[in-house]
PDB file of C-alpha atoms and ligand atoms in Angstrom:
ATOM      1  CA  MET J   1     -15.276  -8.612 -15.895  1.00  0.00           C
ATOM      2  CA  ALA J   2     -14.375  -7.625 -12.352  1.00  0.00           C
ATOM      3  CA  GLU J   3     -15.521  -4.291 -10.995  1.00  0.00           C
ATOM      4  CA  GLU J   4     -13.307  -1.372 -12.051  1.00  0.00           C
ATOM      5  CA  LEU J   5     -11.413   0.169  -9.176  1.00  0.00           C
ATOM      6  CA  LYS J   6     -12.299   3.861  -8.931  1.00  0.00           C
ATOM      7  CA  ILE J   7      -9.744   5.320  -6.607  1.00  0.00           C
ATOM      8  CA  ALA J   8      -9.769   8.576  -4.657  1.00  0.00           C
ATOM      9  CA  VAL J   9      -6.228   9.492  -3.655  1.00  0.00           C
ATOM     10  CA  PHE J  10      -5.921  11.621  -0.504  1.00  0.00           C
ATOM     11  CA  ALA J  11      -2.622  13.507  -0.217  1.00  0.00           C
ATOM     12  CA  SER J  12      -1.182  16.460   1.685  1.00  0.00           C
ATOM     13  CA  GLY J  13       2.291  16.570   0.154  1.00  0.00           C
ATOM     14  CA  LYS J  14       4.277  16.486  -3.020  1.00  0.00           C
ATOM     15  CA  GLY J  15       2.425  13.528  -4.495  1.00  0.00           C
ATOM     16  CA  SER J  16       5.242  11.238  -5.622  1.00  0.00           C
ATOM     17  CA  ASN J  17       3.206   8.166  -4.618  1.00  0.00           C
ATOM     18  CA  LEU J  18       0.224   9.478  -6.577  1.00  0.00           C
ATOM     19  CA  LYS J  19       2.547   9.844  -9.577  1.00  0.00           C
ATOM     20  CA  ALA J  20       3.865   6.284  -9.100  1.00  0.00           C
ATOM     21  CA  ILE J  21       0.292   4.953  -9.130  1.00  0.00           C
ATOM     22  CA  LEU J  22      -0.611   6.976 -12.232  1.00  0.00           C
ATOM     23  CA  ASP J  23       2.547   5.704 -13.968  1.00  0.00           C
ATOM     24  CA  ALA J  24       1.611   2.104 -13.139  1.00  0.00           C
ATOM     25  CA  ILE J  25      -1.840   2.681 -14.660  1.00  0.00           C
ATOM     26  CA  LYS J  26      -0.379   4.314 -17.792  1.00  0.00           C
ATOM     27  CA  GLU J  27       2.109   1.476 -18.211  1.00  0.00           C
ATOM     28  CA  ARG J  28      -0.682  -1.076 -17.669  1.00  0.00           C
ATOM     29  CA  ARG J  29       1.074  -2.664 -14.696  1.00  0.00           C
ATOM     30  CA  LEU J  30      -2.237  -1.812 -13.031  1.00  0.00           C
ATOM     31  CA  ILE J  31      -5.303  -2.627 -15.085  1.00  0.00           C
ATOM     32  CA  ASN J  32      -9.012  -2.125 -14.490  1.00  0.00           C
ATOM     33  CA  THR J  33      -8.064   0.793 -12.255  1.00  0.00           C
ATOM     34  CA  ALA J  34      -8.510   4.559 -12.479  1.00  0.00           C
ATOM     35  CA  VAL J  35      -7.732   7.461 -10.170  1.00  0.00           C
ATOM     36  CA  VAL J  36     -11.019   9.370 -10.398  1.00  0.00           C
ATOM     37  CA  CYS J  37     -10.257  12.226  -7.987  1.00  0.00           C
ATOM     38  CA  VAL J  38      -7.572  13.608  -5.696  1.00  0.00           C
ATOM     39  CA  ILE J  39      -8.427  15.245  -2.386  1.00  0.00           C
ATOM     40  CA  SER J  40      -6.058  17.358  -0.305  1.00  0.00           C
ATOM     41  CA  ASN J  41      -6.325  19.296   2.951  1.00  0.00           C
ATOM     42  CA  LYS J  42      -3.394  21.484   1.814  1.00  0.00           C
ATOM     43  CA  LYS J  43      -4.063  24.110  -0.822  1.00  0.00           C
ATOM     44  CA  ASP J  44      -0.525  24.060  -2.210  1.00  0.00           C
ATOM     45  CA  ALA J  45      -0.043  20.257  -2.235  1.00  0.00           C
ATOM     46  CA  GLY J  46       2.011  19.081  -5.207  1.00  0.00           C
ATOM     47  CA  ALA J  47      -0.451  16.184  -5.477  1.00  0.00           C
ATOM     48  CA  LEU J  48      -3.187  18.630  -6.581  1.00  0.00           C
ATOM     49  CA  GLU J  49      -0.922  19.926  -9.357  1.00  0.00           C
ATOM     50  CA  ILE J  50      -0.136  16.377 -10.503  1.00  0.00           C
ATOM     51  CA  ALA J  51      -3.868  15.639 -10.597  1.00  0.00           C
ATOM     52  CA  LYS J  52      -4.646  18.734 -12.666  1.00  0.00           C
ATOM     53  CA  TYR J  53      -1.788  17.969 -15.050  1.00  0.00           C
ATOM     54  CA  ASN J  54      -3.327  14.529 -15.602  1.00  0.00           C
ATOM     55  CA  ASN J  55      -6.875  15.929 -16.010  1.00  0.00           C
ATOM     56  CA  ILE J  56      -8.013  14.310 -12.782  1.00  0.00           C
ATOM     57  CA  PRO J  57     -10.538  16.300 -10.703  1.00  0.00           C
ATOM     58  CA  ALA J  58      -8.599  17.823  -7.794  1.00  0.00           C
ATOM     59  CA  TYR J  59     -10.243  19.051  -4.588  1.00  0.00           C
ATOM     60  CA  TYR J  60      -8.874  21.153  -1.763  1.00  0.00           C
ATOM     61  CA  ILE J  61     -11.070  20.324   1.242  1.00  0.00           C
ATOM     62  CA  SER J  62      -9.864  21.700   4.558  1.00  0.00           C
ATOM     63  CA  GLN J  63     -11.442  21.281   7.966  1.00  0.00           C
ATOM     64  CA  SER J  64     -10.723  24.991   8.533  1.00  0.00           C
ATOM     65  CA  ASN J  65     -13.420  25.914   5.998  1.00  0.00           C
ATOM     66  CA  TYR J  66     -16.163  24.066   7.904  1.00  0.00           C
ATOM     67  CA  SER J  67     -17.731  24.912  11.235  1.00  0.00           C
ATOM     68  CA  ASN J  68     -17.818  21.293  12.391  1.00  0.00           C
ATOM     69  CA  SER J  69     -16.347  17.925  11.500  1.00  0.00           C
ATOM     70  CA  ASP J  70     -19.700  16.529  10.296  1.00  0.00           C
ATOM     71  CA  ASP J  71     -19.893  19.165   7.561  1.00  0.00           C
ATOM     72  CA  PHE J  72     -16.251  18.549   6.667  1.00  0.00           C
ATOM     73  CA  ASP J  73     -16.920  14.793   6.355  1.00  0.00           C
ATOM     74  CA  ALA J  74     -20.057  15.439   4.333  1.00  0.00           C
ATOM     75  CA  ALA J  75     -18.065  17.557   1.856  1.00  0.00           C
ATOM     76  CA  ILE J  76     -15.579  14.713   1.376  1.00  0.00           C
ATOM     77  CA  ILE J  77     -18.304  12.087   1.071  1.00  0.00           C
ATOM     78  CA  GLU J  78     -20.147  14.200  -1.489  1.00  0.00           C
ATOM     79  CA  VAL J  79     -17.021  14.168  -3.700  1.00  0.00           C
ATOM     80  CA  LEU J  80     -16.559  10.416  -3.217  1.00  0.00           C
ATOM     81  CA  ILE J  81     -20.146   9.758  -4.280  1.00  0.00           C
ATOM     82  CA  ARG J  82     -19.956  12.230  -7.188  1.00  0.00           C
ATOM     83  CA  HIS J  83     -17.071  10.203  -8.636  1.00  0.00           C
ATOM     84  CA  SER J  84     -18.477   6.755  -7.706  1.00  0.00           C
ATOM     85  CA  VAL J  85     -15.340   6.077  -5.662  1.00  0.00           C
ATOM     86  CA  ASN J  86     -15.082   2.471  -4.485  1.00  0.00           C
ATOM     87  CA  PHE J  87     -11.519   2.511  -3.115  1.00  0.00           C
ATOM     88  CA  ILE J  88      -9.403   5.053  -1.189  1.00  0.00           C
ATOM     89  CA  VAL J  89      -5.636   5.397  -1.262  1.00  0.00           C
ATOM     90  CA  LEU J  90      -3.964   7.585   1.353  1.00  0.00           C
ATOM     91  CA  ALA J  91      -0.661   8.869   0.012  1.00  0.00           C
ATOM     92  CA  GLY J  92       0.847  11.199   2.576  1.00  0.00           C
ATOM     93  CA  TYR J  93      -2.508  12.449   3.899  1.00  0.00           C
ATOM     94  CA  LEU J  94      -1.642  14.056   7.220  1.00  0.00           C
ATOM     95  CA  LYS J  95      -5.092  13.855   8.729  1.00  0.00           C
ATOM     96  CA  LEU J  96      -6.917  10.994  10.359  1.00  0.00           C
ATOM     97  CA  LEU J  97      -9.910   9.869   8.264  1.00  0.00           C
ATOM     98  CA  SER J  98     -13.122  10.117  10.239  1.00  0.00           C
ATOM     99  CA  PRO J  99     -14.704   6.894  11.558  1.00  0.00           C
ATOM    100  CA  ARG J 100     -17.682   7.628   9.283  1.00  0.00           C
ATOM    101  CA  ILE J 101     -15.513   7.392   6.140  1.00  0.00           C
ATOM    102  CA  VAL J 102     -13.481   4.457   7.475  1.00  0.00           C
ATOM    103  CA  ARG J 103     -16.715   2.535   8.105  1.00  0.00           C
ATOM    104  CA  LYS J 104     -18.218   3.424   4.722  1.00  0.00           C
ATOM    105  CA  TYR J 105     -15.099   2.129   2.924  1.00  0.00           C
ATOM    106  CA  LYS J 106     -14.283  -0.703   5.304  1.00  0.00           C
ATOM    107  CA  ASP J 107     -11.410  -2.868   3.979  1.00  0.00           C
ATOM    108  CA  ARG J 108     -11.155  -0.577   0.953  1.00  0.00           C
ATOM    109  CA  ILE J 109      -8.721   2.019   2.247  1.00  0.00           C
ATOM    110  CA  LEU J 110      -4.946   1.699   1.994  1.00  0.00           C
ATOM    111  CA  ASN J 111      -2.206   3.775   3.594  1.00  0.00           C
ATOM    112  CA  ILE J 112       1.533   3.757   3.019  1.00  0.00           C
ATOM    113  CA  HIS J 113       4.005   4.428   5.804  1.00  0.00           C
ATOM    114  CA  PRO J 114       7.774   4.952   5.448  1.00  0.00           C
ATOM    115  CA  ALA J 115       8.829   2.442   8.121  1.00  0.00           C
ATOM    116  CA  LEU J 116       8.295  -1.167   9.100  1.00  0.00           C
ATOM    117  CA  LEU J 117       5.037  -0.984  11.045  1.00  0.00           C
ATOM    118  CA  PRO J 118       4.068  -1.682  13.783  1.00  0.00           C
ATOM    119  CA  LYS J 119       7.303   0.112  14.732  1.00  0.00           C
ATOM    120  CA  PHE J 120       7.721   3.859  14.153  1.00  0.00           C
ATOM    121  CA  GLY J 121       4.086   4.672  13.426  1.00  0.00           C
ATOM    122  CA  GLY J 122       1.441   6.866  15.031  1.00  0.00           C
ATOM    123  CA  LYS J 123       0.713  10.560  15.446  1.00  0.00           C
ATOM    124  CA  GLY J 124       3.692  12.787  14.650  1.00  0.00           C
ATOM    125  CA  MET J 125       5.488   9.967  12.835  1.00  0.00           C
ATOM    126  CA  TYR J 126       5.696  11.426   9.359  1.00  0.00           C
ATOM    127  CA  GLY J 127       8.360  12.732   7.008  1.00  0.00           C
ATOM    128  CA  LEU J 128      11.895  12.941   8.350  1.00  0.00           C
ATOM    129  CA  ASN J 129      10.663  12.399  11.945  1.00  0.00           C
ATOM    130  CA  VAL J 130      10.232   8.708  11.122  1.00  0.00           C
ATOM    131  CA  HIS J 131      13.711   8.248   9.668  1.00  0.00           C
ATOM    132  CA  ARG J 132      15.326  10.256  12.485  1.00  0.00           C
ATOM    133  CA  ALA J 133      13.663   7.966  15.036  1.00  0.00           C
ATOM    134  CA  VAL J 134      14.757   4.833  13.161  1.00  0.00           C
ATOM    135  CA  ILE J 135      18.409   5.995  13.093  1.00  0.00           C
ATOM    136  CA  GLU J 136      18.365   7.197  16.717  1.00  0.00           C
ATOM    137  CA  CYS J 137      17.083   3.784  17.835  1.00  0.00           C
ATOM    138  CA  GLY J 138      20.009   2.098  16.094  1.00  0.00           C
ATOM    139  CA  GLU J 139      17.814   0.026  13.774  1.00  0.00           C
ATOM    140  CA  LYS J 140      19.715  -2.016  11.222  1.00  0.00           C
ATOM    141  CA  ILE J 141      16.840  -2.215   8.720  1.00  0.00           C
ATOM    142  CA  SER J 142      13.934  -0.051   7.735  1.00  0.00           C
ATOM    143  CA  GLY J 143      11.439  -0.028   4.907  1.00  0.00           C
ATOM    144  CA  ALA J 144       7.906   0.798   3.846  1.00  0.00           C
ATOM    145  CA  THR J 145       4.546  -0.672   4.785  1.00  0.00           C
ATOM    146  CA  VAL J 146       1.207  -0.701   2.971  1.00  0.00           C
ATOM    147  CA  HIS J 147      -1.700  -1.471   5.284  1.00  0.00           C
ATOM    148  CA  LEU J 148      -5.470  -1.414   5.428  1.00  0.00           C
ATOM    149  CA  VAL J 149      -6.743   1.590   7.347  1.00  0.00           C
ATOM    150  CA  ASP J 150      -8.763   1.496  10.534  1.00  0.00           C
ATOM    151  CA  GLU J 151      -9.655   4.304  12.928  1.00  0.00           C
ATOM    152  CA  GLU J 152      -6.121   4.747  14.370  1.00  0.00           C
ATOM    153  CA  TYR J 153      -3.039   6.373  12.843  1.00  0.00           C
ATOM    154  CA  ASP J 154      -0.830   3.888  10.944  1.00  0.00           C
ATOM    155  CA  HIS J 155      -2.873   0.927  12.158  1.00  0.00           C
ATOM    156  CA  GLY J 156      -4.653  -1.978  10.475  1.00  0.00           C
ATOM    157  CA  PRO J 157      -3.733  -5.265   8.746  1.00  0.00           C
ATOM    158  CA  ILE J 158      -0.456  -5.161   6.808  1.00  0.00           C
ATOM    159  CA  VAL J 159      -0.782  -5.857   3.071  1.00  0.00           C
ATOM    160  CA  LEU J 160       2.824  -5.466   1.851  1.00  0.00           C
ATOM    161  CA  GLN J 161       6.213  -4.538   3.275  1.00  0.00           C
ATOM    162  CA  ASP J 162       9.706  -4.294   1.859  1.00  0.00           C
ATOM    163  CA  SER J 163      12.930  -3.416   3.620  1.00  0.00           C
ATOM    164  CA  ILE J 164      16.535  -2.284   3.154  1.00  0.00           C
ATOM    165  CA  GLU J 165      19.614  -2.345   5.351  1.00  0.00           C
ATOM    166  CA  LEU J 166      20.793   0.967   6.740  1.00  0.00           C
ATOM    167  CA  ASP J 167      24.279   2.162   5.783  1.00  0.00           C
ATOM    168  CA  PRO J 168      26.620   2.996   8.695  1.00  0.00           C
ATOM    169  CA  ASP J 169      26.602   6.681   7.674  1.00  0.00           C
ATOM    170  CA  GLU J 170      22.847   6.793   6.947  1.00  0.00           C
ATOM    171  CA  THR J 171      21.129  10.166   7.393  1.00  0.00           C
ATOM    172  CA  PRO J 172      17.371  10.762   7.687  1.00  0.00           C
ATOM    173  CA  GLU J 173      17.500  12.352   4.228  1.00  0.00           C
ATOM    174  CA  SER J 174      19.358   9.462   2.558  1.00  0.00           C
ATOM    175  CA  LEU J 175      17.032   6.948   4.209  1.00  0.00           C
ATOM    176  CA  GLN J 176      13.963   8.872   3.099  1.00  0.00           C
ATOM    177  CA  LYS J 177      15.161   8.816  -0.503  1.00  0.00           C
ATOM    178  CA  LYS J 178      15.774   5.049  -0.475  1.00  0.00           C
ATOM    179  CA  ILE J 179      12.456   4.293   1.197  1.00  0.00           C
ATOM    180  CA  GLN J 180      10.508   6.456  -1.237  1.00  0.00           C
ATOM    181  CA  GLU J 181      11.852   4.267  -4.038  1.00  0.00           C
ATOM    182  CA  ILE J 182      10.461   1.230  -2.216  1.00  0.00           C
ATOM    183  CA  GLU J 183       7.137   3.008  -1.737  1.00  0.00           C
ATOM    184  CA  HIS J 184       6.795   3.821  -5.419  1.00  0.00           C
ATOM    185  CA  ARG J 185       7.244   0.135  -6.221  1.00  0.00           C
ATOM    186  CA  ILE J 186       5.092  -1.499  -3.534  1.00  0.00           C
ATOM    187  CA  TYR J 187       2.092   0.870  -3.545  1.00  0.00           C
ATOM    188  CA  PRO J 188       0.994  -0.058  -7.091  1.00  0.00           C
ATOM    189  CA  GLU J 189       1.728  -3.718  -6.237  1.00  0.00           C
ATOM    190  CA  ALA J 190      -0.545  -3.562  -3.188  1.00  0.00           C
ATOM    191  CA  ILE J 191      -3.368  -2.020  -5.223  1.00  0.00           C
ATOM    192  CA  LYS J 192      -2.886  -4.773  -7.798  1.00  0.00           C
ATOM    193  CA  LEU J 193      -3.370  -7.384  -5.066  1.00  0.00           C
ATOM    194  CA  PHE J 194      -6.756  -5.852  -4.357  1.00  0.00           C
ATOM    195  CA  VAL J 195      -7.695  -5.705  -8.071  1.00  0.00           C
ATOM    196  CA  GLU J 196      -6.837  -9.393  -8.317  1.00  0.00           C
ATOM    197  CA  GLY J 197      -8.959 -10.172  -5.266  1.00  0.00           C
ATOM    198  CA  LYS J 198      -5.952 -11.312  -3.268  1.00  0.00           C
ATOM    199  CA  PHE J 199      -6.868  -9.543  -0.076  1.00  0.00           C
ATOM    200  CA  ILE J 200     -10.056  -9.155   1.913  1.00  0.00           C
ATOM    201  CA  GLU J 201     -12.851  -7.675  -0.110  1.00  0.00           C
ATOM    202  CA  LYS J 202     -16.173  -6.583   1.237  1.00  0.00           C
ATOM    203  CA  GLU J 203     -19.038  -4.898  -0.567  1.00  0.00           C
ATOM    204  CA  ILE J 204     -19.535  -1.277   0.289  1.00  0.00           C
ATOM    205  CA  ILE J 205     -23.104  -0.192   0.117  1.00  0.00           C
ATOM    206  CA  ASN J 206     -23.245   3.013  -1.853  1.00  0.00           C
ATOM    207  CA  ASN J 207     -24.765   6.048  -0.204  1.00  0.00           C
ATOM    208  CA  GLU J 208     -25.135   4.313   3.139  1.00  0.00           C
ATOM    209  CA  TYR J 209     -23.224   6.210   5.769  1.00  0.00           C
TER     210      TYR J 209
HETATM  211  C1  GRF W 301       5.392   9.045   1.954  1.00  0.00           C
HETATM  212  O1  GRF W 301       6.675   8.876   2.461  1.00  0.00           O
HETATM  213  C2  GRF W 301       4.428   8.155   2.680  1.00  0.00           C
HETATM  214  O2  GRF W 301       4.988   7.018   3.206  1.00  0.00           O
HETATM  215  C3  GRF W 301       3.946   9.021   3.801  1.00  0.00           C
HETATM  216  O3  GRF W 301       3.921  10.320   3.273  1.00  0.00           O
HETATM  217  C4  GRF W 301       4.859  10.422   2.212  1.00  0.00           C
HETATM  218  C5  GRF W 301       4.153  11.006   1.026  1.00  0.00           C
HETATM  219  O4  GRF W 301       5.035  11.351  -0.012  1.00  0.00           O
HETATM  220  N1  GRF W 301       2.688   8.532   4.309  1.00  0.00           N
HETATM  221  P1  GRF W 301       4.491  11.814  -1.414  1.00  0.00           P
HETATM  222  O5  GRF W 301       3.622  13.051  -1.200  1.00  0.00           O
HETATM  223  O6  GRF W 301       3.712  10.681  -2.024  1.00  0.00           O
HETATM  224  O7  GRF W 301       5.700  12.159  -2.216  1.00  0.00           O
END
């Protein structure tokens, strides 16, 4: 039997993508997969509440509680090792993962972005900012992108995308709602591709970082 995917979900926000992934696991659309911990840099993130409700260990780990970024990274890595994490899913995590973590989990970190990358990505491109920019640029379509994570914001090989046409009277809020529905569908699908070995897989060497 293939290795079980033990996912750490990183989230700063309400956690609707975390919930979509947990639903897919419960409904067995995603098999051989478990979310083993949730990590947030925001104390009041809805994602932490969703984790607790589902009896998943939930951790608030903020850079502000550490005197330097090495100690902050070490705290995150300690949690990842404690739960034997072998895959990371970023679901609205508003902080760049350190190169140390990106290297340790090379080709085993996914991010979801509410636009059709490579357009409308990068620092500051989150939440309604993204949809405002899409509408202001007069785009006719937008969508969501799941990609492998490298050391830059919203950068790395694209795994899955889906799109919709904008309505003439589209607002950032209406677009956000439609795109979140796409996200909730394609994020579990992208994880499934990994479980089925349908995108690049490399061994991570535990405890080597
Ligand atoms: C999503 O729109 C995702 O694309 C972006 O952050 C948002 C997170 O939403 N990276 P939620 O917390 O999963 O509801």
